[in-house]
Amino acid sequence: MKRLLFTKIDNSALIIFRIFFGILVSLECYGAILTGWVRRTLVKPQFTFNFIGFDWLQPLPGYGMYCYFFLMGTLGVFIALGFKYRFSIISFTLLWTGVYLMQKTSYNNHYYLLILISGIMCFLPASRNYSWDATRNPALKADSMYGYVKWVIVLQLLIVYSYASVAKIYADWLDFGIIKILMLNKASYPIIGEILQATWIHKIIGFFGIFFDLLIIPALLWKPTRKWAFFASIFFHLFNSIVFQIGIFPYLSLAFTVFFFEPETIRKIFFKKKVPYVLKNIEVPKYKYVVYTLAGVYFTIQLLLPVRHHLIKDDVLWTEEGHRLSWRMMLRSRGGTITFKVVDKESGTSEIIDTKKYLTKKQRQRITSYPDFIWQFAQRLKKEYAKKGQEVAVYAVNSKVSINGKPYRAFIDPKVDLANAKWDYLWHNEWILPSENQ
């Protein structure tokens, strides 16, 4: 273990990854402004559906969120340049985490991965070469890093891909039904749209998705298969970029592959003038137990979070409880219907809510079939009526959900007052009707 973690190795992979990472996150943030994502997701809505418990994290008013994303994009440029690196990466991590927690209408597993990688990068010596910091302060310059720097990245990726593979081993993926659904709205794509509707394509995507996720990290680690794995990665991530249009993340995934190639290869391609580092004896730092403790706690959490849904009552595919932060990607398509009825507790009068008065189109799609959105909207209605001096009960009537194209089934107990129901953060919320016997 000491040899694996504390042998000093060439740091070329980390340096070029820092540059790629900074460029990509700056493009993501500037692009979010230019494409209208910031306007649609954070500026236009009357309120955002934040992660429950983070109600105090709200979008800035006026042009505040445009400035917020511009600042994050600029920090990305600073990260790439290695300018005030530690300050820049910590600031970016905090700001990006804030955006992630203040809205989940546009939830994406990749946003969570970016938090994790940014957080890890806060601790890594990524500005020790080819950076503004090292140029201004030559004492910082180094051509090496401890081996654990590489392995924390590799282990994080292994967890992500392995859980993503295992999660796909369920009925609707294995019969390719969910893949067919995912491809339906791609039919209008030029050239490939019609091909993506073919059953044989669905089968290829299904099997390739499972085996790619399961084998890609071992294949990149093993030298005889590394080149072929790299080509498979290019194909896989470019396919995802073109078909699913998920921003920078396919390219960030490709950037991770620099950690799997020999330092000589990285230097020849990116840093031809960089001095090769000659491997020396193991140099165990005094803070080795800090490394062991932090890595042990962090990776234990990463291993446990994706399986927590097994401890929660009912099927995660139905309840969504335990779905987030678990690398369950591209696994389901949800649709539903719902009506919110507000009852004045004093007068007994009731009214049906027109959700268009409160929510954007995308938010309305979410509240039909996601229980946390439903509960949060009920809380919102409770506050709105409280401003008028009314104490109300809120009921979700005619709540039905269809998962992966299956028949609609009753979802939320219509007898439960959601305005006064408590949200259980860790366990099952009993007002979600059971999946069986419906």
Coordinates of C-alpha atoms in Angstrom, one line a residue:
M1 CA 0.0 0.0 0.0
K2 CA 2.8 2.4 0.9
R3 CA 4.5 1.7 -2.5
L4 CA 1.2 2.3 -4.4
L5 CA 0.3 5.5 -2.6
F6 CA 3.5 7.1 -1.7
T7 CA 5.9 6.4 -4.5
K8 CA 6.5 9.7 -6.3
I9 CA 5.5 9.6 -10.0
D10 CA 5.5 12.0 -12.9
N11 CA 2.8 14.7 -12.5
S12 CA 2.1 15.3 -16.2
A13 CA -1.3 13.7 -16.1
L14 CA -2.5 15.9 -13.2
I15 CA -1.2 19.1 -14.9
I16 CA -2.9 18.5 -18.2
F17 CA -6.1 17.3 -16.5
R18 CA -6.1 20.6 -14.5
I19 CA -5.9 22.5 -17.8
F20 CA -8.7 20.4 -19.4
F21 CA -10.8 20.6 -16.3
G22 CA -10.6 24.4 -16.1
I23 CA -11.4 24.9 -19.8
L24 CA -14.3 22.6 -19.7
V25 CA -16.0 24.0 -16.6
S26 CA -15.5 27.5 -18.0
L27 CA -17.3 26.4 -21.2
E28 CA -20.0 24.8 -19.2
C29 CA -20.7 28.0 -17.2
Y30 CA -20.4 30.5 -20.0
G31 CA -22.5 28.2 -22.2
A32 CA -25.2 28.0 -19.5
I33 CA -25.6 31.8 -19.9
L34 CA -25.4 31.8 -23.7
T35 CA -27.8 28.9 -24.3
G36 CA -30.4 30.3 -21.9
W37 CA -30.1 27.5 -19.4
V38 CA -29.5 30.0 -16.5
R39 CA -32.6 32.0 -17.6
R40 CA -34.8 29.0 -18.0
T41 CA -33.7 27.2 -14.8
L42 CA -32.8 30.0 -12.3
V43 CA -34.1 33.3 -13.5
K44 CA -37.5 32.7 -15.0
P45 CA -39.1 30.4 -12.3
Q46 CA -40.9 32.1 -9.4
F47 CA -39.0 29.8 -7.2
T48 CA -36.7 26.8 -7.6
F49 CA -37.1 23.2 -6.2
N50 CA -34.0 23.1 -4.1
F51 CA -32.7 20.0 -2.4
I52 CA -34.9 19.6 0.7
G53 CA -33.1 21.1 3.7
F54 CA -31.4 23.8 1.6
D55 CA -34.3 26.2 1.3
W56 CA -31.9 29.0 2.3
L57 CA -30.1 28.5 -1.0
Q58 CA -32.0 30.6 -3.4
P59 CA -31.1 32.1 -6.8
L60 CA -29.8 35.7 -6.7
P61 CA -32.4 38.3 -7.9
G62 CA -32.2 40.3 -11.1
Y63 CA -29.1 39.6 -13.1
G64 CA -27.4 38.0 -10.1
M65 CA -27.3 34.5 -11.5
Y66 CA -25.8 35.6 -14.8
C67 CA -23.0 37.2 -12.8
Y68 CA -22.8 34.1 -10.6
F69 CA -22.2 31.8 -13.7
F70 CA -19.9 34.3 -15.3
L71 CA -17.8 34.3 -12.1
M72 CA -17.7 30.5 -12.1
G73 CA -16.6 30.5 -15.8
T74 CA -13.9 33.0 -15.0
L75 CA -12.7 30.8 -12.1
G76 CA -12.5 27.9 -14.6
V77 CA -10.2 30.0 -16.7
F78 CA -8.1 30.7 -13.6
I79 CA -8.0 27.0 -12.8
A80 CA -6.7 26.2 -16.3
L81 CA -4.1 28.9 -16.1
G82 CA -3.1 27.8 -12.6
F83 CA -3.7 31.3 -11.4
K84 CA -4.3 31.5 -7.6
Y85 CA -5.1 27.8 -8.1
R86 CA -6.1 26.9 -4.5
F87 CA -8.4 29.9 -4.1
S88 CA -9.9 29.4 -7.6
I89 CA -10.7 25.7 -7.2
I90 CA -12.1 26.0 -3.7
S91 CA -14.3 29.0 -4.8
F92 CA -15.5 27.2 -7.9
T93 CA -16.4 24.1 -5.8
L94 CA -18.4 26.1 -3.3
L95 CA -20.2 28.0 -6.0
W96 CA -21.0 25.0 -8.1
T97 CA -22.2 23.1 -5.1
G98 CA -24.5 26.0 -4.3
V99 CA -26.1 25.9 -7.8
Y100 CA -26.5 22.1 -7.5
L101 CA -28.3 22.3 -4.2
M102 CA -30.5 25.3 -5.1
Q103 CA -32.3 23.6 -7.9
K104 CA -33.0 20.0 -9.0
T105 CA -35.5 20.5 -11.9
S106 CA -32.5 20.1 -14.2
Y107 CA -30.9 17.4 -12.1
N108 CA -28.1 15.4 -13.7
N109 CA -25.8 12.8 -12.1
H110 CA -22.9 14.6 -13.9
Y111 CA -23.5 17.7 -11.9
Y112 CA -22.9 15.7 -8.8
L113 CA -19.8 14.1 -10.2
L114 CA -18.4 17.6 -10.9
I115 CA -18.9 18.5 -7.3
L116 CA -16.9 15.4 -6.2
I117 CA -14.1 15.9 -8.7
S118 CA -13.8 19.6 -7.9
G119 CA -13.7 18.8 -4.2
I120 CA -10.9 16.3 -4.8
M121 CA -9.0 18.8 -6.9
C122 CA -9.0 21.2 -3.9
F123 CA -6.5 18.9 -2.2
L124 CA -4.3 18.0 -5.1
P125 CA -1.1 19.8 -6.2
A126 CA -2.3 20.5 -9.6
S127 CA -0.6 23.9 -10.1
R128 CA 3.0 22.8 -9.5
N129 CA 3.9 23.1 -13.2
Y130 CA 2.8 24.9 -16.3
S131 CA 0.9 27.4 -14.2
W132 CA 0.9 31.1 -13.3
D133 CA 1.5 30.2 -9.7
A134 CA 4.7 28.1 -10.4
T135 CA 6.0 30.8 -12.8
R136 CA 5.6 33.5 -10.2
N137 CA 6.9 31.3 -7.4
P138 CA 9.5 28.9 -8.7
A139 CA 9.7 27.2 -5.3
L140 CA 6.3 25.7 -6.0
K141 CA 7.4 24.0 -9.2
A142 CA 7.6 20.2 -9.2
D143 CA 7.7 17.4 -11.8
S144 CA 6.3 14.8 -9.5
M145 CA 3.4 13.9 -7.3
Y146 CA 2.5 11.1 -4.9
G147 CA 0.9 8.0 -6.4
Y148 CA -2.3 8.5 -4.3
V149 CA -3.1 11.5 -6.4
K150 CA -3.7 9.2 -9.4
W151 CA -5.4 6.5 -7.5
V152 CA -8.1 8.6 -5.8
I153 CA -9.2 9.7 -9.3
V154 CA -9.1 6.1 -10.6
L155 CA -11.0 4.8 -7.6
Q156 CA -13.7 7.5 -7.9
L157 CA -14.2 6.6 -11.5
L158 CA -14.3 2.9 -10.8
I159 CA -17.1 3.5 -8.3
V160 CA -19.1 5.6 -10.7
Y161 CA -18.8 3.2 -13.7
S162 CA -19.3 0.0 -11.6
Y163 CA -22.5 1.2 -9.9
A164 CA -23.8 2.5 -13.3
S165 CA -23.3 -0.9 -14.8
V166 CA -24.9 -2.9 -12.0
A167 CA -27.9 -0.5 -11.9
K168 CA -28.6 -1.3 -15.6
I169 CA -29.1 -5.0 -14.8
Y170 CA -32.9 -4.9 -14.3
A171 CA -35.9 -5.9 -16.4
D172 CA -36.6 -2.7 -18.4
W173 CA -33.0 -2.3 -19.5
L174 CA -32.5 -6.0 -20.3
D175 CA -35.6 -6.1 -22.5
F176 CA -34.4 -2.8 -24.1
G177 CA -37.8 -1.2 -23.3
I178 CA -36.3 1.9 -21.6
I179 CA -33.8 2.3 -24.4
K180 CA -36.6 2.4 -26.9
I181 CA -38.3 5.1 -24.9
L182 CA -35.1 7.2 -24.5
M183 CA -34.6 7.1 -28.3
L184 CA -38.2 8.1 -29.3
N185 CA -37.5 11.8 -29.0
K186 CA -34.4 11.5 -31.1
A187 CA -36.3 10.4 -34.2
S188 CA -36.0 13.9 -35.7
Y189 CA -32.2 14.0 -35.6
P190 CA -30.7 14.3 -39.0
I191 CA -29.1 11.1 -40.5
I192 CA -29.1 9.1 -37.2
G193 CA -32.7 9.7 -36.0
E194 CA -34.3 6.9 -37.9
I195 CA -31.4 4.5 -37.2
L196 CA -31.8 5.1 -33.4
Q197 CA -35.4 3.7 -33.6
A198 CA -34.2 0.3 -34.8
T199 CA -34.5 -2.6 -32.4
W200 CA -31.0 -3.9 -33.3
I201 CA -29.6 -0.6 -32.3
H202 CA -31.4 -0.7 -28.9
K203 CA -29.9 -4.1 -28.3
I204 CA -26.4 -2.9 -29.1
I205 CA -26.8 0.1 -26.8
G206 CA -28.2 -2.1 -24.1
F207 CA -25.3 -4.6 -24.0
F208 CA -22.6 -2.0 -24.8
G209 CA -23.9 0.2 -21.9
I210 CA -23.6 -2.6 -19.3
F211 CA -20.2 -3.9 -20.4
F212 CA -18.6 -0.6 -21.2
D213 CA -19.4 0.7 -17.7
L214 CA -18.3 -2.6 -16.1
L215 CA -15.0 -3.0 -17.9
I216 CA -13.7 0.4 -19.0
I217 CA -11.7 1.2 -15.9
P218 CA -9.9 -2.3 -15.7
A219 CA -9.4 -2.1 -19.5
L220 CA -7.7 1.3 -19.3
L221 CA -5.5 0.1 -16.4
W222 CA -4.3 -2.9 -18.3
K223 CA -1.7 -1.9 -20.9
P224 CA -2.6 -4.6 -23.5
T225 CA -6.2 -3.3 -23.7
R226 CA -5.6 0.4 -22.9
K227 CA -5.5 1.6 -26.5
W228 CA -8.7 -0.3 -27.5
A229 CA -10.4 0.9 -24.3
F230 CA -9.5 4.5 -25.2
F231 CA -11.0 4.2 -28.6
A232 CA -14.1 2.7 -27.1
S233 CA -14.3 5.6 -24.7
I234 CA -14.1 8.1 -27.6
F235 CA -17.0 6.3 -29.4
F236 CA -19.1 6.0 -26.2
H237 CA -18.7 9.5 -25.0
L238 CA -19.1 11.2 -28.4
F239 CA -22.3 9.1 -28.9
N240 CA -23.6 10.4 -25.6
S241 CA -22.6 13.9 -26.5
I242 CA -24.4 13.8 -29.9
V243 CA -27.5 11.8 -28.9
F244 CA -28.2 13.1 -25.4
Q245 CA -26.5 16.5 -25.6
I246 CA -25.3 16.6 -22.0
G247 CA -22.8 19.5 -22.2
I248 CA -19.2 19.1 -21.2
F249 CA -19.4 15.8 -19.4
P250 CA -18.6 13.4 -22.2
Y251 CA -15.4 15.4 -22.8
L252 CA -14.6 15.6 -19.1
S253 CA -14.9 11.8 -19.0
L254 CA -12.4 11.6 -21.9
A255 CA -10.1 14.0 -20.0
F256 CA -10.0 11.5 -17.1
T257 CA -8.2 9.0 -19.4
V258 CA -4.9 10.9 -19.1
F259 CA -4.5 9.3 -15.7
F260 CA -4.3 5.8 -17.3
F261 CA -1.5 6.5 -19.8
E262 CA 2.3 6.4 -19.2
P263 CA 3.8 9.8 -18.2
E264 CA 6.1 9.5 -21.3
T265 CA 3.0 9.4 -23.6
I266 CA 1.4 12.5 -21.9
R267 CA 4.7 14.4 -22.0
K268 CA 5.3 13.7 -25.7
I269 CA 1.8 14.9 -26.6
F270 CA 1.4 17.9 -24.3
F271 CA 4.6 18.8 -22.6
K272 CA 7.5 18.2 -24.9
K273 CA 9.8 20.4 -23.0
K274 CA 8.9 19.1 -19.6
V275 CA 11.7 17.3 -17.7
P276 CA 11.0 13.6 -17.2
Y277 CA 10.7 12.6 -13.6
V278 CA 13.0 9.8 -12.5
L279 CA 11.3 7.4 -10.1
K280 CA 13.0 7.3 -6.7
N281 CA 12.5 5.6 -3.4
I282 CA 9.3 5.7 -1.5
E283 CA 8.9 8.9 0.5
V284 CA 6.2 8.5 3.1
P285 CA 5.0 11.9 4.2
K286 CA 4.3 12.8 7.8
Y287 CA 0.7 13.3 7.0
K288 CA 0.1 9.8 5.7
Y289 CA -2.5 9.0 8.4
V290 CA -4.4 12.1 7.3
V291 CA -4.5 10.7 3.8
Y292 CA -5.6 7.3 5.1
T293 CA -8.4 8.8 7.2
L294 CA -9.8 11.2 4.7
A295 CA -9.7 8.7 1.8
G296 CA -11.2 6.0 4.1
V297 CA -14.1 8.1 5.2
Y298 CA -14.7 9.6 1.8
F299 CA -14.7 6.3 -0.2
T300 CA -16.8 4.5 2.5
I301 CA -19.5 7.2 1.9
Q302 CA -19.1 6.8 -1.8
L303 CA -19.6 3.1 -1.6
L304 CA -22.6 3.2 0.7
L305 CA -24.6 6.1 -0.8
P306 CA -25.5 4.2 -4.0
V307 CA -26.9 1.2 -2.2
R308 CA -28.9 3.0 0.5
H309 CA -32.1 2.5 -1.5
H310 CA -32.0 -1.2 -0.5
L311 CA -32.6 -0.2 3.1
I312 CA -35.7 2.0 2.1
K313 CA -39.1 0.5 1.8
D314 CA -40.5 -0.3 -1.7
D315 CA -38.8 -0.1 -5.1
V316 CA -36.6 2.9 -5.8
L317 CA -37.8 2.9 -9.4
W318 CA -41.3 3.7 -8.0
T319 CA -40.6 5.9 -5.0
E320 CA -37.4 7.7 -6.2
E321 CA -36.2 7.5 -2.6
G322 CA -32.5 6.9 -2.7
H323 CA -32.2 7.5 -6.5
R324 CA -30.0 10.6 -6.4
L325 CA -26.3 10.4 -5.7
S326 CA -26.3 6.7 -6.7
W327 CA -25.2 6.7 -10.4
R328 CA -28.5 5.3 -11.6
M329 CA -28.2 6.9 -15.0
M330 CA -30.6 6.7 -18.0
L331 CA -32.7 4.1 -16.2
R332 CA -36.2 5.4 -16.2
S333 CA -38.8 7.6 -17.9
R334 CA -41.5 9.0 -15.6
G335 CA -44.7 10.6 -16.5
G336 CA -47.8 11.4 -14.5
T337 CA -51.0 13.4 -13.8
I338 CA -51.8 15.3 -10.6
T339 CA -54.3 17.8 -9.3
F340 CA -53.7 19.9 -6.2
K341 CA -56.6 20.7 -4.0
V342 CA -56.3 23.4 -1.3
V343 CA -58.8 23.4 1.5
D344 CA -59.3 26.3 3.9
K345 CA -59.2 24.8 7.4
E346 CA -61.5 27.6 8.8
S347 CA -64.2 27.9 6.2
G348 CA -63.9 24.4 4.7
T349 CA -64.0 25.9 1.2
S350 CA -61.7 24.3 -1.4
E351 CA -60.2 25.2 -4.8
I352 CA -58.2 23.4 -7.5
I353 CA -54.8 24.9 -8.2
D354 CA -53.8 26.1 -11.7
T355 CA -50.1 25.1 -11.6
K356 CA -49.4 27.3 -14.6
K357 CA -49.6 30.3 -12.3
Y358 CA -46.7 29.1 -10.2
L359 CA -44.5 26.8 -12.3
T360 CA -42.6 26.7 -15.5
K361 CA -43.3 23.9 -18.0
K362 CA -40.4 21.8 -16.9
Q363 CA -41.3 22.2 -13.2
R364 CA -44.9 21.1 -14.0
Q365 CA -43.5 18.0 -15.6
R366 CA -41.6 17.2 -12.5
I367 CA -44.4 17.7 -10.0
T368 CA -46.6 15.1 -11.7
S369 CA -44.3 12.1 -10.8
Y370 CA -41.6 13.0 -8.3
P371 CA -42.6 12.8 -4.7
D372 CA -40.2 15.4 -3.3
F373 CA -41.4 17.9 -5.9
I374 CA -45.0 17.2 -5.0
W375 CA -44.3 17.7 -1.3
Q376 CA -42.3 20.8 -1.8
F377 CA -45.0 22.4 -4.0
A378 CA -47.5 21.6 -1.3
Q379 CA -45.3 23.5 1.2
R380 CA -45.1 26.4 -1.2
L381 CA -48.8 26.6 -1.5
K382 CA -49.1 26.5 2.3
K383 CA -46.8 29.5 2.5
E384 CA -48.6 31.4 -0.2
Y385 CA -51.9 31.1 1.5
A386 CA -50.4 31.9 4.9
K387 CA -49.4 35.3 3.5
K388 CA -53.1 35.8 2.8
G389 CA -53.9 34.9 6.4
Q390 CA -55.3 31.5 5.5
E391 CA -54.4 28.2 7.1
V392 CA -54.9 25.5 4.5
A393 CA -54.5 21.8 3.8
V394 CA -53.1 20.6 0.5
Y395 CA -54.1 17.3 -1.1
A396 CA -52.7 15.6 -4.2
V397 CA -55.8 14.2 -5.9
N398 CA -55.9 12.1 -9.0
S399 CA -52.1 11.5 -8.7
K400 CA -51.1 8.8 -11.1
V401 CA -47.7 7.8 -12.4
S402 CA -46.4 5.8 -15.4
I403 CA -42.9 4.4 -15.3
N404 CA -41.1 3.3 -18.5
G405 CA -44.3 3.4 -20.5
K406 CA -46.3 1.1 -18.3
P407 CA -49.9 1.7 -17.3
Y408 CA -50.6 4.7 -15.0
R409 CA -51.1 3.7 -11.3
A410 CA -52.1 5.7 -8.2
F411 CA -49.1 7.3 -6.7
I412 CA -49.9 9.7 -3.8
D413 CA -52.4 9.0 -1.0
P414 CA -55.2 11.6 -1.7
K415 CA -56.2 11.6 2.0
V416 CA -52.9 12.9 3.3
D417 CA -52.6 16.6 3.9
L418 CA -49.2 17.2 2.3
A419 CA -49.0 20.8 3.6
N420 CA -48.6 19.4 7.1
A421 CA -46.9 16.1 6.3
K422 CA -43.3 15.7 7.3
W423 CA -40.5 14.8 4.8
D424 CA -38.5 11.8 5.9
Y425 CA -34.9 12.5 4.7
L426 CA -33.6 9.0 5.2
W427 CA -36.5 6.5 5.1
H428 CA -39.7 5.9 3.3
N429 CA -42.5 8.5 3.2
E430 CA -45.7 6.6 3.9
W431 CA -47.9 8.9 1.8
I432 CA -46.4 7.5 -1.3
L433 CA -48.7 4.6 -2.2
P434 CA -47.0 1.1 -2.4
S435 CA -46.0 -0.1 -5.8
E436 CA -47.5 -3.6 -5.4
N437 CA -51.1 -4.6 -5.8
Q438 CA -52.1 -1.6 -8.0

